Coordinates of C-alpha atoms and ligand atoms in Angstrom, one line a residue:
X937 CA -23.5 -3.6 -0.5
X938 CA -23.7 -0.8 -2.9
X939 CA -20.1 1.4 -3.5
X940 CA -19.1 3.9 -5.6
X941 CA -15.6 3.5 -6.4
X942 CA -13.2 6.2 -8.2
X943 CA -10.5 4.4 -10.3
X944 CA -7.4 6.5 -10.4
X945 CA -5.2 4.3 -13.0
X946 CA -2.5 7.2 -13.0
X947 CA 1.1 6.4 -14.5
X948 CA 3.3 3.9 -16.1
X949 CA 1.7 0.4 -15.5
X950 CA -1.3 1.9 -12.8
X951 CA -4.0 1.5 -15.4
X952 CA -2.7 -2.0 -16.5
X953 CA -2.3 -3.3 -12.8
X954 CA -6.1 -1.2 -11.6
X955 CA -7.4 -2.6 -14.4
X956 CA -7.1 -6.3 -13.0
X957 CA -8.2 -5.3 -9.4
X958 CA -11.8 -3.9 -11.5
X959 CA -12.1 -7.3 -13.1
X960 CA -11.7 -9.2 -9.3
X961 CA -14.3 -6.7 -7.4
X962 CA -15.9 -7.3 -10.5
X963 CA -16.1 -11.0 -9.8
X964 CA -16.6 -10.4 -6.1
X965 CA -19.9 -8.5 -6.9
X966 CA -21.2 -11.3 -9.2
X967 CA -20.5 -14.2 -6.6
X968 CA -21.5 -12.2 -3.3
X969 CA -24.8 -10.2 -5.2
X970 CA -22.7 -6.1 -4.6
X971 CA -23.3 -3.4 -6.7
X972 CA -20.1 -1.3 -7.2
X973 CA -19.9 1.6 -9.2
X974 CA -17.0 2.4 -10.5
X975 CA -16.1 5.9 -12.2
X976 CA -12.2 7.0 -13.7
X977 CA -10.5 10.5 -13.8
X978 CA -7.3 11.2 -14.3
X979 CA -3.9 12.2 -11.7
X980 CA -0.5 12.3 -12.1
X981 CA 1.8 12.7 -15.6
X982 CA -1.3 11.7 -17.3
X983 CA -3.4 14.7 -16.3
X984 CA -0.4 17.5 -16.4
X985 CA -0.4 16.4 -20.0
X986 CA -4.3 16.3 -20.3
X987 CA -5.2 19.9 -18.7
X988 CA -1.6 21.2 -16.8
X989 CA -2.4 20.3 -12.9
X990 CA -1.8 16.6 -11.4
X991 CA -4.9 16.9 -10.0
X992 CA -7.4 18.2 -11.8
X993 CA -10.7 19.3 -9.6
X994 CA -12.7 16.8 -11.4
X995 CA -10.6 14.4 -10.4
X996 CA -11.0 15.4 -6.4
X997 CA -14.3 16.0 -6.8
X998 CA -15.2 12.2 -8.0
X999 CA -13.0 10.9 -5.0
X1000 CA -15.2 13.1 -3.1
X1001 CA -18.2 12.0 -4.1
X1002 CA -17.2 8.5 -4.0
X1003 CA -17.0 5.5 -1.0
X1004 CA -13.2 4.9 -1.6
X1005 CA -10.6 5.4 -4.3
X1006 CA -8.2 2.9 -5.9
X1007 CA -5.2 4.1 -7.1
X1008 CA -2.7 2.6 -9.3
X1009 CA 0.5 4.7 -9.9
X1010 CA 2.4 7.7 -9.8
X1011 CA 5.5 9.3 -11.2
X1012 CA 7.2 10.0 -15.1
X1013 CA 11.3 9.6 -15.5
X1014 CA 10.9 13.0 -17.6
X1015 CA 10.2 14.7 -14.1
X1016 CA 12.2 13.0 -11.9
X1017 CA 15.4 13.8 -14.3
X1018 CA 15.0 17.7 -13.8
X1019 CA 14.7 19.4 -10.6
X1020 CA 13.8 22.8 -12.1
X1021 CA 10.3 21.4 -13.1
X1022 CA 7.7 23.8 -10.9
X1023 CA 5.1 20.9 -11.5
X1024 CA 5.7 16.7 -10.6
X1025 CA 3.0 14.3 -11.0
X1026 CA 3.5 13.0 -6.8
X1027 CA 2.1 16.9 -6.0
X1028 CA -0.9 15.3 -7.4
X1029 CA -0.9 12.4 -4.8
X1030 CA 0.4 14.5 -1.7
X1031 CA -2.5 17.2 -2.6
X1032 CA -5.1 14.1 -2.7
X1033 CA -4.0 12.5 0.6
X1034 CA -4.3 15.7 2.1
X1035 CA -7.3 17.0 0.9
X1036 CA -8.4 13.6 1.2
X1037 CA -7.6 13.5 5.5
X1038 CA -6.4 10.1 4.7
X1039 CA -3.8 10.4 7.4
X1040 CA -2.9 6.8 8.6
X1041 CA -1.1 4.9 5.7
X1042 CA -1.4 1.1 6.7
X1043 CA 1.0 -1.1 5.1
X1044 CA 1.1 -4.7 5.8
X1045 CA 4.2 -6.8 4.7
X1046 CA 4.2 -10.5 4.9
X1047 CA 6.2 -13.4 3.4
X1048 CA 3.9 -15.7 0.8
X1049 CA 5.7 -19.1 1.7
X1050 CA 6.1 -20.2 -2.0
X1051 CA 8.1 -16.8 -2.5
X1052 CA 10.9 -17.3 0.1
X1053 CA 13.4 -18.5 -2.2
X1054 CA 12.4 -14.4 -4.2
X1055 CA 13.6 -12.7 -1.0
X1056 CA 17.0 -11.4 -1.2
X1057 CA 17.1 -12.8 2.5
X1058 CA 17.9 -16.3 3.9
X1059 CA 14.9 -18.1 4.4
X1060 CA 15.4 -18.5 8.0
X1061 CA 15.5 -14.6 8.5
X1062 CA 12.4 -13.7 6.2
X1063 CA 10.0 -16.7 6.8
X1064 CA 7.9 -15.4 10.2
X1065 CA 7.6 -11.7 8.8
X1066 CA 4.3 -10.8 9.1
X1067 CA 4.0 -6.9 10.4
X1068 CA 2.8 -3.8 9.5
X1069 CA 3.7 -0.4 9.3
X1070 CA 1.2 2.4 10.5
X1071 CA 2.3 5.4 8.7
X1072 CA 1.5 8.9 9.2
X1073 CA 0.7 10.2 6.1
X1074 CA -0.6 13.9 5.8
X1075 CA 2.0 15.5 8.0
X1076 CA 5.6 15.7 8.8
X1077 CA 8.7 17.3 6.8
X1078 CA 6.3 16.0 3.2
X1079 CA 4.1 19.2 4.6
X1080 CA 6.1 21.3 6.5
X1081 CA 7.0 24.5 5.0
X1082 CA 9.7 24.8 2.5
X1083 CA 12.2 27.4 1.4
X1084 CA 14.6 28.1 -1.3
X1085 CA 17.0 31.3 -1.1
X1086 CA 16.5 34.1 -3.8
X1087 CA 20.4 32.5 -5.1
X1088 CA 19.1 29.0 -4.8
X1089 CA 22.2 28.4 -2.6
X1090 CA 20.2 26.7 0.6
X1091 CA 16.9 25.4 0.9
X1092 CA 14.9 23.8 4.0
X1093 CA 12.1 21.5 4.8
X1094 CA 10.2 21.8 8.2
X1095 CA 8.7 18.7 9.8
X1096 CA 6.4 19.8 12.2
X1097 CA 3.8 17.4 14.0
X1098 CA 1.2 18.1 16.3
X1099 CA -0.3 15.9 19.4
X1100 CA -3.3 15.4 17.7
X1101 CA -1.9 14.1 14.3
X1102 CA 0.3 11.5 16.5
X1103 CA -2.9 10.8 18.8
X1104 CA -5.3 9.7 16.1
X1105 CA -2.7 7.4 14.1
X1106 CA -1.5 6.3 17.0
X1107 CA -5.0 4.8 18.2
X1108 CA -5.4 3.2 14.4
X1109 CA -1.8 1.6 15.5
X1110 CA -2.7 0.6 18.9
X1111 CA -6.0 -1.3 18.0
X1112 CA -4.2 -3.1 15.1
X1113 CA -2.2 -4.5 17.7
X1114 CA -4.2 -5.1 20.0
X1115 CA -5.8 -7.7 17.1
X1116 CA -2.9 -8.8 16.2
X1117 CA 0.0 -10.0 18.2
X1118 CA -0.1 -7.5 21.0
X1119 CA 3.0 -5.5 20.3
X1120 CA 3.6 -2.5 19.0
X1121 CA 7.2 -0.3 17.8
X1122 CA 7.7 3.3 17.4
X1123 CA 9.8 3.7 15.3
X1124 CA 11.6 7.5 15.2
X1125 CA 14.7 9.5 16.3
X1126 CA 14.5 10.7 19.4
X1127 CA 17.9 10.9 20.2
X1128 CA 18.4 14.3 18.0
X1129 CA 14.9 15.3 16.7
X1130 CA 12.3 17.4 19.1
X1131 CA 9.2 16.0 16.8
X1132 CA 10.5 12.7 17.6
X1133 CA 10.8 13.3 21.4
X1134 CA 7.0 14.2 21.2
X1135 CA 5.9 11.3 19.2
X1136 CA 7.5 9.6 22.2
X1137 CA 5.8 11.5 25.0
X1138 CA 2.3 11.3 22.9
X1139 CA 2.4 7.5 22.3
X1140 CA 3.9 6.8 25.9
X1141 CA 0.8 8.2 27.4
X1142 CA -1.7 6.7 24.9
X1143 CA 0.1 3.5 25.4
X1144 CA -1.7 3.5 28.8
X1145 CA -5.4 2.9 27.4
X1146 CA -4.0 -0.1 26.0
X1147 CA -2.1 -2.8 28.3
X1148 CA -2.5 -5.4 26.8
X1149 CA -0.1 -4.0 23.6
X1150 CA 3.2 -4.2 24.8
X1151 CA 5.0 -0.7 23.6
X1152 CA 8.5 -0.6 22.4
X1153 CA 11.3 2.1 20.5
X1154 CA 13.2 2.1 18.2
X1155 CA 15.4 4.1 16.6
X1156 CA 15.2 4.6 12.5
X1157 CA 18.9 3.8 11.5
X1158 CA 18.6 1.0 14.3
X1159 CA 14.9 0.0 13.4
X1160 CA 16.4 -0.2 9.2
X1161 CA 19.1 -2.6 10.5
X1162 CA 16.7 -4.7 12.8
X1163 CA 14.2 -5.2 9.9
X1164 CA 16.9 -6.6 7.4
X1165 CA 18.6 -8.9 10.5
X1166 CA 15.5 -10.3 12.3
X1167 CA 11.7 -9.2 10.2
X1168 CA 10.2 -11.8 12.4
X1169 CA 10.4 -9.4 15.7
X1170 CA 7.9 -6.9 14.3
X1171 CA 4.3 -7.2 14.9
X1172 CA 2.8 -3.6 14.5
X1173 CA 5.2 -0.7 13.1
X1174 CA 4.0 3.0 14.0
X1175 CA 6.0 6.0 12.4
X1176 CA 6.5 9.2 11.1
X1177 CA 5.8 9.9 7.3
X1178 CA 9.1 9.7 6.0
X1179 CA 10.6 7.5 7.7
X1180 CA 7.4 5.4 7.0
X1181 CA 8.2 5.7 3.9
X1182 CA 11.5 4.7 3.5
X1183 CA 11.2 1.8 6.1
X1184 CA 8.2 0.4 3.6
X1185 CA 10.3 0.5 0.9
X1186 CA 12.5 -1.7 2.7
X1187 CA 10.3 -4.1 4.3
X1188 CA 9.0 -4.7 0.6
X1189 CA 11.5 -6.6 -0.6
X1190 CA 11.8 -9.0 2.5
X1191 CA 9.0 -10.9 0.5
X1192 CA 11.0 -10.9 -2.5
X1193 CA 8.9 -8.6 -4.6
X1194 CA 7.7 -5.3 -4.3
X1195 CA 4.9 -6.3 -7.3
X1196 CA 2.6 -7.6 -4.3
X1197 CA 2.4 -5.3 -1.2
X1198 CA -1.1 -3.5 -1.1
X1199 CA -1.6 -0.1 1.4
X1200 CA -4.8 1.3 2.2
X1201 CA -5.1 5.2 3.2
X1202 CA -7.8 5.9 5.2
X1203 CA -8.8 9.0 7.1
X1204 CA -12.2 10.0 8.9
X1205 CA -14.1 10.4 6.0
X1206 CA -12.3 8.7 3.0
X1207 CA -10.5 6.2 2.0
X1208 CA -7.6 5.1 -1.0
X1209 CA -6.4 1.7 -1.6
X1210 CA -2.8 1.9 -3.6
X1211 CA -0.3 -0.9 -4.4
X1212 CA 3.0 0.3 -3.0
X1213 CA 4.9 -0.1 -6.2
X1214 CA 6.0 2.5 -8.2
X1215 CA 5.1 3.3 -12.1
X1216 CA 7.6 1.2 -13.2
X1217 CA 7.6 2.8 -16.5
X1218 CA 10.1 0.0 -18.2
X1219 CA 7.4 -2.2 -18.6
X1220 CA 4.6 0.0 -19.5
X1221 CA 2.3 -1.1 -21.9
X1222 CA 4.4 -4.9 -22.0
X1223 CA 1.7 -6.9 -20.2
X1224 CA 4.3 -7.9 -18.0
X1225 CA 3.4 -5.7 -14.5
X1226 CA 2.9 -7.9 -11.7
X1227 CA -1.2 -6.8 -11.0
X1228 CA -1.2 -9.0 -7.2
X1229 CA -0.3 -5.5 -5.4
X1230 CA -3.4 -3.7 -6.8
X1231 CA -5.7 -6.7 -6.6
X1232 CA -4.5 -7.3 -2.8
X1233 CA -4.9 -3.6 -2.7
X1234 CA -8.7 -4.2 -3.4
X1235 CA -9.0 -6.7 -1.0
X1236 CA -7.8 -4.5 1.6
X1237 CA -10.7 -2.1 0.3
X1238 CA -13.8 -5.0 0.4
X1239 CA -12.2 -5.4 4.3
X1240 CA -12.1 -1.5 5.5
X1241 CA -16.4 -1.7 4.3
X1242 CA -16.3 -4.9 6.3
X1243 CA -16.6 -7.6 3.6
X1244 CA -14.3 -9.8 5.0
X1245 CA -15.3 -13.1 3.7
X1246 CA -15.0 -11.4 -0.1
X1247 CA -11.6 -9.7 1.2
X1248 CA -10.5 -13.6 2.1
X1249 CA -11.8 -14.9 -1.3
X1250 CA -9.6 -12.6 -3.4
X1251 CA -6.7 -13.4 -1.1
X1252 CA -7.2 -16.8 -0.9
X1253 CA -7.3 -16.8 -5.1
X1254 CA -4.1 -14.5 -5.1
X1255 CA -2.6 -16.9 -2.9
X1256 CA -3.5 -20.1 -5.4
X1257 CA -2.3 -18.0 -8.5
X1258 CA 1.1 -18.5 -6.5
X1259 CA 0.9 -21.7 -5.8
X1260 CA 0.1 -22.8 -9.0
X1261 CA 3.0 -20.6 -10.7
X1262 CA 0.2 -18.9 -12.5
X1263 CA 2.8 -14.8 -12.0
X1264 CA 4.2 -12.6 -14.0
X1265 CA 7.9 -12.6 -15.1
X1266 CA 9.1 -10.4 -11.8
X1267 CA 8.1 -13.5 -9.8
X1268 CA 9.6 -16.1 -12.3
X1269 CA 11.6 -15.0 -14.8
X1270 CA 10.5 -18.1 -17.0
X1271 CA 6.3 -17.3 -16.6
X1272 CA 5.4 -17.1 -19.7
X1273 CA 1.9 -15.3 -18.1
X1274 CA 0.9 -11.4 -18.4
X1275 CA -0.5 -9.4 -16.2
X1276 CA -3.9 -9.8 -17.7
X1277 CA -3.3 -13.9 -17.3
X1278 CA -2.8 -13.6 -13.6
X1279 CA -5.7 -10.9 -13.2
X1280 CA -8.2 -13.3 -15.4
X1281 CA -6.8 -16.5 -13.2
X1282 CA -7.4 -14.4 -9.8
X1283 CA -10.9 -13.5 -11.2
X1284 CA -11.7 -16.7 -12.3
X1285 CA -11.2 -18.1 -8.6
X1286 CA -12.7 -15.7 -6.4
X1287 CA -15.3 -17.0 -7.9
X1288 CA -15.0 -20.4 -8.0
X1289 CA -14.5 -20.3 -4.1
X1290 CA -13.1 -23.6 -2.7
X1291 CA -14.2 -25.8 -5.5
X1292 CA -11.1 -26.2 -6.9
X1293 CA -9.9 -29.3 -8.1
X1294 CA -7.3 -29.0 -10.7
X1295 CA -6.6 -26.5 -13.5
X1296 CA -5.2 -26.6 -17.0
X1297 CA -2.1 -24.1 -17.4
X1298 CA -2.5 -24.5 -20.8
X1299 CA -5.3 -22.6 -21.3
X1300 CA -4.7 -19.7 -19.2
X1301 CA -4.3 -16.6 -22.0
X1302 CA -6.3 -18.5 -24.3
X1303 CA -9.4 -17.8 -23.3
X1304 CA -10.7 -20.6 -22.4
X1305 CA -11.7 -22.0 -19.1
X1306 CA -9.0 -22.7 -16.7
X1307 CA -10.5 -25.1 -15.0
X1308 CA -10.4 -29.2 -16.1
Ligands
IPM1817 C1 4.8 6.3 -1.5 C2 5.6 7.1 -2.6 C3 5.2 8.5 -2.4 C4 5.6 9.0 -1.1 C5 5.7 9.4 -3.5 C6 5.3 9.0 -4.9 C7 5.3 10.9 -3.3 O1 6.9 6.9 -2.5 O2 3.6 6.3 -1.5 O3 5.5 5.7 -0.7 O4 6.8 9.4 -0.9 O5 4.8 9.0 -0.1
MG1818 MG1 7.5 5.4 -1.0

């Protein structure tokens, strides 16, 4: 399969991290015979500095032109430390999702068994998580319209949703579960807010098309508290945009580290493929980022074209680069790996496929051959 895919490395540790997904597709086209293309432009801190806008329309117009976009990540302390600023790098990621239509946000969290021990949880809470959350991503009080009073004294955000931009979410939702283990929670706050009523009335209905899903509600301060006591209940999440995103943020660190959940964003048209993970600007430039986010970010990008079996042989290599102990100090705060060590291992085994017999530690960041 041919691809053209836009790199958008953005802040902090994105490139570092989106470099290491390039070198596993890279891989993934050598073993499987692909041909992807890939092109870069800049978003975020990086372009305000380059040319003043956080997404410049060079930028947009190679996502545009493009089959899908990986992203790395967004965000600079020096804006997030002064409100007055008129400009943020995350405009430049709100401005692409929308302009982009990528309105379903898909975030899948599960527990990698040789990281229970990370999780903040006991391991008999957190070992059967597997779920994921359907966000809604290009609508809600993140694009409402907002206000601020000539004296700056009050200031309001409107979250308005239509039955359309439930409706076509709410399908994505629905299928997923209907592949998956058949159930699926909406998750809002009906008791007080009239959005949340409709999102109610709107998935109610469509739940009808699909019997076999069994449809449940929660609550968001009760769905918050449910994920922390019991993970293991959820099968398919679908919810609003913000509370999406702070119940994401959450379920993250049920696996112990936020350094390995991928997302995909995909609308009718397009589609991005982001690690959930912040810029972490602490360890820019440290070779110390934990990369497994943006490679399994990649996987979930060979998957939505339909490449599964690739999709299964970066997974299955991320998975072995766990096993083997082969992470980045986040993981095990004696790994004496870098985020290029773990990319180059991952690499190295989506290519070797199953074949594995053994591997020499000892020669992982030396550039030899890992395998003995
Ligand atoms: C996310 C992020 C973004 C969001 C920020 C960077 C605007 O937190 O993708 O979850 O709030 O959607
Ligand atoms: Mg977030």
């Amino acid at each position: 399969m041919k691809l053209k895919i836009a790199l958008l490395p953005g802040d902090g540790i994105g490139p570092e991290v989106t470099a290491q997904a390039v070198s596993c597709l890279q891989a993934v086209e050598e073993t499987f015979g692909h041909e992807f293309i890939f092109a870069s432009a800049s978003v975020g801190a990086v372009a305000i500095a380059e040319t003043g806008d956080p997404l410049p329309e060079d930028t947009l117009a190679l996502c545009k032109r493009s089959d899908a976009v990986l992203f790395g990540a967004i965000g600079d302390p020096k804006f997030d430390n002064n409100p007055d600023s008129k400009v943020r790098p995350e405009q430049g990621l709100l401005k692409l999702r929308k302009e982009l239509g990528l309105f379903s946000n898909i975030r899948p969290v599960k527990v990698f068994p040789t990281l229970i021990g990370n999780s903040p949880l006991r391991r008999e809470i957190v070992e059967h998580t597997d779920f994921v959350i359907y966000r809604e991503l290009t609508g809600g009080i993140y694009f409402g319209e907002k206000t601020l009073s000539p004296d700056g004294t009050s200031a309001s955000d409107l979250c308005l949703y239509t039955e359309d931009e439930i409706s076509r979410i709410a399908h994505l939702a629905f299928k997923a579960a209907k592949n998956r283990r058949k159930k699926l929670t909406l998750v809002d706050k009906a008791n007080v807010l009239e959005s949340s009523r409709l999102w109610r009335r709107v998935v109610t209905k469509i739940a009808e098309s699909y019997p076999e899903v069994a449809l449940n509600t929660l609550f968001v301060d009760n769905a918050a508290m449910q994920l922390i006591l019991n993970p293991g209940q959820f099968d398919v999440i679908l919810t609003e945009n913000m509370f999406g995103d702070i119940l994401s943020d959450e379920g993250s660190v049920i696996g112990g580290s936020i350094g390995l959940l991928p997302s995909a964003s995909v609308g009718e048209r397009y589609s991005m493929f982001e690690p959930i993970h912040g810029s972490y600007p602490q360890a820019t430039g440290k070779n110390i980022a934990n990369p497994l986010a943006s490679i399994l970010s990649a996987a979930m990008l060979l998957e939505h074209f339909g490449l599964r079996e690739e999709a299964d042989a970066v997974s299955k290599a991320v998975d072995r680069s766990l096993r083997e102990g082969i992470v980045t100090p986040d993981l095990d705060p004696k790994s004496k790996y870098g985020t290029d060590d773990v990319g180059h291992f991952v690499a190295t085994h989506i290519a070797d496929g199953e074949d594995y017999r053994g591997l020499n530690k000892e020669n992982i960041g030396l550039g030899k051959s890992t395998i003995i």
